[in-house]
Amino acid sequence: MKRLMILGAGTAGTTIVNKLHRRMPAEWKITVVDPAQDHVYQPGLLFVAVGKDDPRGLVKPLTDQLPDDVEFISAEVDRVDPEANHVILTNGEELSYDQLVIATGTTPRPDETPGMTENGWRSKVHEFYTLEGAIALRDALAGFQGGRLVMHIAEMPIKCPVAPLEFTFLANDLFEEKGIRDRVEITYVTPLPGAFTKPIAAEKLGGMLDQRRVGLESDFYVERIDDGELISFDERVVPFDLLVTVPINMGADFVARSGLGDELNHVRVDHHTFLATDHDNIFAIGDAAALPTSKAGSAAHFEVDVFVDNFFDHIAGRELRHLYDGHVNCFVESGGGKALLIDFNYETEPLPGVYPVPVVGPLRLLTEGRMNHWAKLAFEPLYWNILLKGRPLPVPTEMSMAGKVRPKEKEELPA
């Protein structure tokens, strides 16, 4: 019996299991290792933070998302021994594998920034990338009556890079609804040169910040947090009364102990096939992989589609013929019951247009609209019942230029 071992049962790991399970040759056994007991719908955490979602609906038992005959081991990984083809657990147990998939994601590490957890953590300093953090932030916003709100990104890459912008737009809405917007000064602080990584989207999103009277502090690399102050390495100071931060995101510590990762513990892989650069029986996928694209749920979905076909070629000794192009799409909540959509890949930045069908759409790219908002909300049941179960979604894995236009062609967009 051969063993495929999958480390991590988040979006990427669970989807892989469910897709592979239906087609796995009889001589293969699938084992999943994860210390968690629950699976969390992470896109919902943003809405919890601004008081628009119930956290109880975002959590389901992890094992309920896996096939019954897949072996599940609830444990933490200490390290991988690639030469011996062993995974060593923190309790000392050694598990052998023939093929290994690392899908342990990336997590916020507030301990990596001096002063972040010592100066008002969970009272004046918050994050919304964990369930605990989103609930604490919700409670802090409920009592916030005015002052300086700072939305801060410590370092890229981060999980869901548009989420800080979404929070900023939704917080602006929240303060408008409470009638205190004129008493709140909002500043968006980022290590990027603008509101986003790509120029066309950065111009659009930066303009949306301007419209909402949000200040932009760019090229800001935080050195430390003192009481009520963000301080950069070039000694700029941004004061705050309430700080919402995205701490440095890092992969699992065992990746570093195993010699498989970059400086942020993300596994070094081929950007198109996810095969580890130094090992021909180790893959990494989703947020755990060091890929030059966004760490987002849609990326995991498209990556898994490519990986599954490649995996069966790989164990049959065939060339890996299916290549991931870096395709990602993300809805960006902008407030007022509207959202915009961005769709891009390694080579092509987000462009205006319509998606997924040319001319018809019905979703608009880089344009705020109610249809985009409702599509984002409708994704949650699709996530639990379609995507996570490994069932096909009617969205192409490879990015298409159909329906997209360059900025000079904006006048050709349908009304």
Short mmCIF file of C-alpha atoms in Angstrom, two decimals, residues 210-368:
data_model
loop_
_atom_site.label_atom_id
_atom_site.label_comp_id
_atom_site.label_asym_id
_atom_site.label_seq_id
_atom_site.Cartn_x
_atom_site.Cartn_y
_atom_site.Cartn_z
CA ASP A 210 -9.73 59.37 -1.45
CA GLN A 211 -13.50 59.45 -2.00
CA ARG A 212 -14.00 58.17 1.53
CA ARG A 213 -11.54 60.66 3.05
CA VAL A 214 -9.08 57.93 4.01
CA GLY A 215 -5.45 58.97 4.28
CA LEU A 216 -2.81 56.77 2.61
CA GLU A 217 0.60 56.24 4.18
CA SER A 218 2.62 54.19 1.68
CA ASP A 219 6.08 52.59 1.67
CA PHE A 220 5.73 52.20 5.44
CA TYR A 221 7.74 49.36 6.97
CA VAL A 222 6.93 49.06 10.65
CA GLU A 223 9.88 48.75 13.00
CA ARG A 224 7.90 48.66 16.27
CA ILE A 225 4.67 49.60 17.96
CA ASP A 226 4.76 51.82 21.02
CA ASP A 227 1.77 52.87 23.08
CA GLY A 228 -0.54 54.45 20.52
CA GLU A 229 2.09 54.80 17.78
CA LEU A 230 3.24 52.93 14.69
CA ILE A 231 6.92 53.65 14.07
CA SER A 232 8.64 52.82 10.78
CA PHE A 233 12.27 51.97 10.11
CA ASP A 234 12.69 55.43 8.54
CA GLU A 235 11.32 56.94 11.78
CA ARG A 236 7.92 58.03 10.51
CA VAL A 237 5.27 57.95 13.23
CA VAL A 238 1.56 57.24 12.74
CA PRO A 239 -0.48 57.76 15.92
CA PHE A 240 -3.64 55.76 16.59
CA ASP A 241 -6.46 55.35 19.04
CA LEU A 242 -7.52 52.05 17.47
CA LEU A 243 -5.13 50.02 15.35
CA VAL A 244 -6.30 47.25 13.04
CA THR A 245 -3.22 45.45 11.84
CA VAL A 246 -2.32 42.60 9.53
CA PRO A 247 0.72 41.08 11.26
CA ILE A 248 3.51 39.44 9.32
CA ASN A 249 2.14 36.26 7.75
CA MET A 250 4.30 33.14 7.98
CA GLY A 251 4.06 29.50 7.05
CA ALA A 252 4.29 26.67 9.56
CA ASP A 253 7.41 26.49 11.72
CA PHE A 254 8.03 22.85 10.77
CA VAL A 255 8.71 24.05 7.20
CA ALA A 256 11.74 25.96 8.45
CA ARG A 257 12.90 23.06 10.63
CA SER A 258 12.66 20.80 7.59
CA GLY A 259 14.75 23.08 5.36
CA LEU A 260 11.94 23.44 2.83
CA GLY A 261 10.99 27.09 3.15
CA ASP A 262 11.95 30.64 2.33
CA GLU A 263 12.51 33.32 4.98
CA LEU A 264 8.76 33.36 5.76
CA ASN A 265 8.45 29.55 5.96
CA HIS A 266 6.61 29.27 2.65
CA VAL A 267 7.66 26.18 0.71
CA ARG A 268 9.84 26.76 -2.32
CA VAL A 269 8.09 25.22 -5.35
CA ASP A 270 7.87 25.41 -9.10
CA HIS A 271 5.42 28.27 -9.74
CA HIS A 272 3.45 26.30 -12.32
CA THR A 273 3.40 22.71 -11.00
CA PHE A 274 3.81 23.15 -7.19
CA LEU A 275 6.53 20.50 -7.06
CA ALA A 276 9.14 21.32 -4.42
CA THR A 277 12.32 22.67 -5.97
CA ASP A 278 14.61 20.06 -4.37
CA HIS A 279 12.36 17.02 -3.90
CA ASP A 280 10.43 15.10 -6.53
CA ASN A 281 7.82 13.64 -4.17
CA ILE A 282 6.86 16.78 -2.22
CA PHE A 283 4.31 19.34 -3.33
CA ALA A 284 3.09 22.50 -1.61
CA ILE A 285 -0.12 24.24 -2.49
CA GLY A 286 -2.34 27.11 -1.41
CA ASP A 287 -1.05 29.65 1.09
CA ALA A 288 1.76 27.30 2.17
CA ALA A 289 3.51 27.64 -1.20
CA ALA A 290 5.94 30.42 -2.11
CA LEU A 291 4.13 31.60 -5.24
CA PRO A 292 4.26 35.11 -6.77
CA THR A 293 0.49 35.48 -6.69
CA SER A 294 -2.13 36.34 -4.08
CA LYS A 295 -2.71 34.01 -1.16
CA ALA A 296 -6.47 33.70 -1.62
CA GLY A 297 -9.19 31.07 -1.64
CA SER A 298 -9.72 31.40 -5.38
CA ALA A 299 -6.02 30.81 -5.97
CA ALA A 300 -6.23 27.61 -3.93
CA HIS A 301 -9.23 26.51 -6.00
CA PHE A 302 -7.45 27.06 -9.33
CA GLU A 303 -4.21 25.54 -8.03
CA VAL A 304 -5.98 22.38 -6.91
CA ASP A 305 -7.56 21.93 -10.34
CA VAL A 306 -4.08 21.97 -11.88
CA PHE A 307 -2.49 19.88 -9.15
CA VAL A 308 -4.93 16.97 -9.30
CA ASP A 309 -4.32 16.21 -12.97
CA ASN A 310 -0.58 16.64 -12.46
CA PHE A 311 -0.57 14.31 -9.47
CA PHE A 312 -1.99 11.40 -11.44
CA ASP A 313 0.53 12.04 -14.20
CA HIS A 314 3.28 12.22 -11.59
CA ILE A 315 2.58 8.89 -9.88
CA ALA A 316 2.26 7.27 -13.33
CA GLY A 317 5.74 8.53 -14.24
CA ARG A 318 4.49 10.99 -16.84
CA GLU A 319 5.59 14.60 -17.35
CA LEU A 320 3.70 17.29 -15.46
CA ARG A 321 1.80 18.80 -18.40
CA HIS A 322 -0.69 21.04 -16.60
CA LEU A 323 0.59 24.49 -15.68
CA TYR A 324 -0.87 27.00 -13.24
CA ASP A 325 -0.84 30.54 -14.65
CA GLY A 326 -1.24 32.38 -11.34
CA HIS A 327 -4.98 32.92 -11.83
CA VAL A 328 -6.76 34.67 -8.96
CA ASN A 329 -10.04 36.51 -8.66
CA CYS A 330 -11.25 38.40 -5.60
CA PHE A 331 -14.37 40.30 -4.67
CA VAL A 332 -13.62 43.59 -2.89
CA GLU A 333 -16.42 44.79 -0.61
CA SER A 334 -16.64 48.56 -0.96
CA GLY A 335 -19.57 49.39 1.33
CA GLY A 336 -23.10 50.49 0.60
CA GLY A 337 -24.08 46.99 -0.52
CA LYS A 338 -21.58 47.09 -3.38
CA ALA A 339 -18.36 45.33 -4.31
CA LEU A 340 -15.93 45.18 -7.20
CA LEU A 341 -14.18 42.19 -8.71
CA ILE A 342 -10.58 41.76 -9.78
CA ASP A 343 -9.30 38.93 -12.00
CA PHE A 344 -5.62 38.50 -12.84
CA ASN A 345 -2.68 36.10 -13.13
CA TYR A 346 1.12 36.06 -13.20
CA GLU A 347 1.31 37.99 -16.46
CA THR A 348 -1.81 40.16 -16.54
CA GLU A 349 -2.80 42.71 -13.91
CA PRO A 350 -6.44 43.37 -12.93
CA LEU A 351 -8.25 45.12 -15.79
CA PRO A 352 -11.72 46.63 -16.21
CA GLY A 353 -14.34 44.66 -18.11
CA VAL A 354 -16.98 42.01 -17.49
CA TYR A 355 -16.78 38.47 -16.07
CA PRO A 356 -17.07 35.55 -16.65
CA VAL A 357 -18.89 35.89 -20.03
CA PRO A 358 -17.82 38.61 -22.51
CA VAL A 359 -20.38 41.43 -22.95
CA VAL A 360 -22.95 39.61 -20.79
CA GLY A 361 -20.95 39.44 -17.57
CA PRO A 362 -22.95 39.70 -15.34
CA LEU A 363 -20.12 40.72 -12.98
CA ARG A 364 -18.15 43.91 -13.53
CA LEU A 365 -14.38 44.04 -13.18
CA LEU A 366 -12.80 46.97 -11.30
CA THR A 367 -16.24 48.57 -11.05
CA GLU A 368 -18.41 48.78 -7.94
#
